[in-house]
PDB file of C-alpha atoms in Angstrom:
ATOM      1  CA  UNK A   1     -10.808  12.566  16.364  1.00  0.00           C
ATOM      2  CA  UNK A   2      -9.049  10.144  18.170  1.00  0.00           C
ATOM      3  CA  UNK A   3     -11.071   7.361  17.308  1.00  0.00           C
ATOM      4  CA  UNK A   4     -11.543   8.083  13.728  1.00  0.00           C
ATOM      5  CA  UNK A   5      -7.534   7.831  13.634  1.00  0.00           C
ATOM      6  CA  UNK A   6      -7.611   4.153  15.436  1.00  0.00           C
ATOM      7  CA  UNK A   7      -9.993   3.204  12.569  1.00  0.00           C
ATOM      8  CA  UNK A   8      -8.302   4.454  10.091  1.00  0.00           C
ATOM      9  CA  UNK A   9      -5.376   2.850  11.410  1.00  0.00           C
ATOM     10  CA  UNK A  10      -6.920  -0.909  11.145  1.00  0.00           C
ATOM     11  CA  UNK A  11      -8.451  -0.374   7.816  1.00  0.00           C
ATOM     12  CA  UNK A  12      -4.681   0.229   6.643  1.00  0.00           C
ATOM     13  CA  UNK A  13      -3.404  -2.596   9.026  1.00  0.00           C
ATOM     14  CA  UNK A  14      -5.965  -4.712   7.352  1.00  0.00           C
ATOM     15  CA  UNK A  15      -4.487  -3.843   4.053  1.00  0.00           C
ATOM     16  CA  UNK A  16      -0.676  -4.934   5.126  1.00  0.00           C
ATOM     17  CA  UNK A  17       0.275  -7.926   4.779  1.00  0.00           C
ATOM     18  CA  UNK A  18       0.648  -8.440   8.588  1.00  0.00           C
ATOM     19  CA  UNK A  19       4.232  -9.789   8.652  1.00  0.00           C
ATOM     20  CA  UNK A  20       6.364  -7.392  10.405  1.00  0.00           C
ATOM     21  CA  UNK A  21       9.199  -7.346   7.980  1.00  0.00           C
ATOM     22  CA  UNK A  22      10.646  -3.948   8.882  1.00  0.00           C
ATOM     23  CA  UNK A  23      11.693  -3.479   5.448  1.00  0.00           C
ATOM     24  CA  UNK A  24       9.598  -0.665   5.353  1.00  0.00           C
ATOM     25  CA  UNK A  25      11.695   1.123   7.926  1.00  0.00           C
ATOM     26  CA  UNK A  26       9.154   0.571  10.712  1.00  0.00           C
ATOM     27  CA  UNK A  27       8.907  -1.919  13.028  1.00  0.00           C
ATOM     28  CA  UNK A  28       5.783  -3.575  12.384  1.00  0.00           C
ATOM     29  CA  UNK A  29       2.638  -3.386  10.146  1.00  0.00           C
ATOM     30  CA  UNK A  30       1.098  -1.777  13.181  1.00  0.00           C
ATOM     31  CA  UNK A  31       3.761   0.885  13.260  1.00  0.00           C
ATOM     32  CA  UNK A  32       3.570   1.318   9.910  1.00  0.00           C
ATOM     33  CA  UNK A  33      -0.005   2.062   9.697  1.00  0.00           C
ATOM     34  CA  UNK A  34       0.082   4.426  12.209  1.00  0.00           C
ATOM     35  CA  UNK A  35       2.633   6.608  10.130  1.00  0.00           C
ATOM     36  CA  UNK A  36       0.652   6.587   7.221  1.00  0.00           C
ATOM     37  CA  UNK A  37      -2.467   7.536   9.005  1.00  0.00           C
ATOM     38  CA  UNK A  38      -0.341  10.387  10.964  1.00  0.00           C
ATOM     39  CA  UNK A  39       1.072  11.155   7.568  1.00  0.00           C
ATOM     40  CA  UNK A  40       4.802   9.843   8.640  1.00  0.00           C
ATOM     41  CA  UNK A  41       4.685   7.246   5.925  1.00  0.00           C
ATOM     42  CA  UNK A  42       2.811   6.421   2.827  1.00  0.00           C
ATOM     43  CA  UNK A  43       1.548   2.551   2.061  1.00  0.00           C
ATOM     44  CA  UNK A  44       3.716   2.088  -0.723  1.00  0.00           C
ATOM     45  CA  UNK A  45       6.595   2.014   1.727  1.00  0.00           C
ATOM     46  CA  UNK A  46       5.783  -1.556   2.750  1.00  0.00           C
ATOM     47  CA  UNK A  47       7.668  -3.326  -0.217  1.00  0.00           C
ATOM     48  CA  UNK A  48       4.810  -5.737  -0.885  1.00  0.00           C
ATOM     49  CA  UNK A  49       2.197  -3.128  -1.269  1.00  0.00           C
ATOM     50  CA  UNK A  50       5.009  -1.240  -3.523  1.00  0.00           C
ATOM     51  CA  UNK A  51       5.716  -4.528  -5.593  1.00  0.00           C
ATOM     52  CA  UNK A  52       1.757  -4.906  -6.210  1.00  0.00           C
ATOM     53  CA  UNK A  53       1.547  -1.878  -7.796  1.00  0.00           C
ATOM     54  CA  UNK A  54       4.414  -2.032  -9.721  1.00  0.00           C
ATOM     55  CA  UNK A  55       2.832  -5.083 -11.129  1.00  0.00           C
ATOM     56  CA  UNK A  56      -0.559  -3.631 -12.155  1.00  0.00           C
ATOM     57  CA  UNK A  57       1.461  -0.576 -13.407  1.00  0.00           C
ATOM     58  CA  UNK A  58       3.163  -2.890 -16.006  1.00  0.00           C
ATOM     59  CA  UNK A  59       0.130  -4.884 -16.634  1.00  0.00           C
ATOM     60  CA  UNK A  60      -1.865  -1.699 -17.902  1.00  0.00           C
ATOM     61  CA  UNK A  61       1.195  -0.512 -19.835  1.00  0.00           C
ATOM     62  CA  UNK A  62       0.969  -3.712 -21.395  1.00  0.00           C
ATOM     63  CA  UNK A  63      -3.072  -3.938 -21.716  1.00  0.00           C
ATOM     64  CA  UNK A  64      -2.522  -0.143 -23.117  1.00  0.00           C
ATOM     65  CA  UNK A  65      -0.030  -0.662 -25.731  1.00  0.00           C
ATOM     66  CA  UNK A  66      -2.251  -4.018 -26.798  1.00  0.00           C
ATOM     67  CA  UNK A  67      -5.051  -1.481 -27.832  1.00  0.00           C
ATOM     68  CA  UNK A  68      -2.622   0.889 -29.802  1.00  0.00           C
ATOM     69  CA  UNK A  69      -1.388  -1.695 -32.132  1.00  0.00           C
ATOM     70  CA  UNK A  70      -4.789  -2.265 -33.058  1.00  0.00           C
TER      71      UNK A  70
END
């Protein structure tokens, strides 16, 4: 079990950005990904992964009300 958790935990480091901002609260990626794979934290708590989505968010809204006005 505890392995499957310390590879779980790099595939979500690998999906960080890697620059220990802290402005997700924690105080590195590291730490980070180890709350989300303990279920502390979720990724969208790391403000980059949050801003990414945000951004495909509004670029589906936009892609979606393109096909309505058709």
């Amino acid at each position: 079990v505890a392995l499957q958790k310390m590879e779980r935990i790099e595939q979500v480091l690998a999906d960080l950005p890697g620059l220990d901002c802290g402005s997700c609260g924690s105080p590195s990626c590291r730490a980070l990904a180890e709350d989300v794979v303990l279920g502390f934290a979720v990724e969208l708590d790391c403000i980059f992964k949050l801003k990414q989505k945000i951004q495909q968010m509004s670029k589906q809204m936009v892609d979606l009300s393109e096909t309505t006005r058709r």
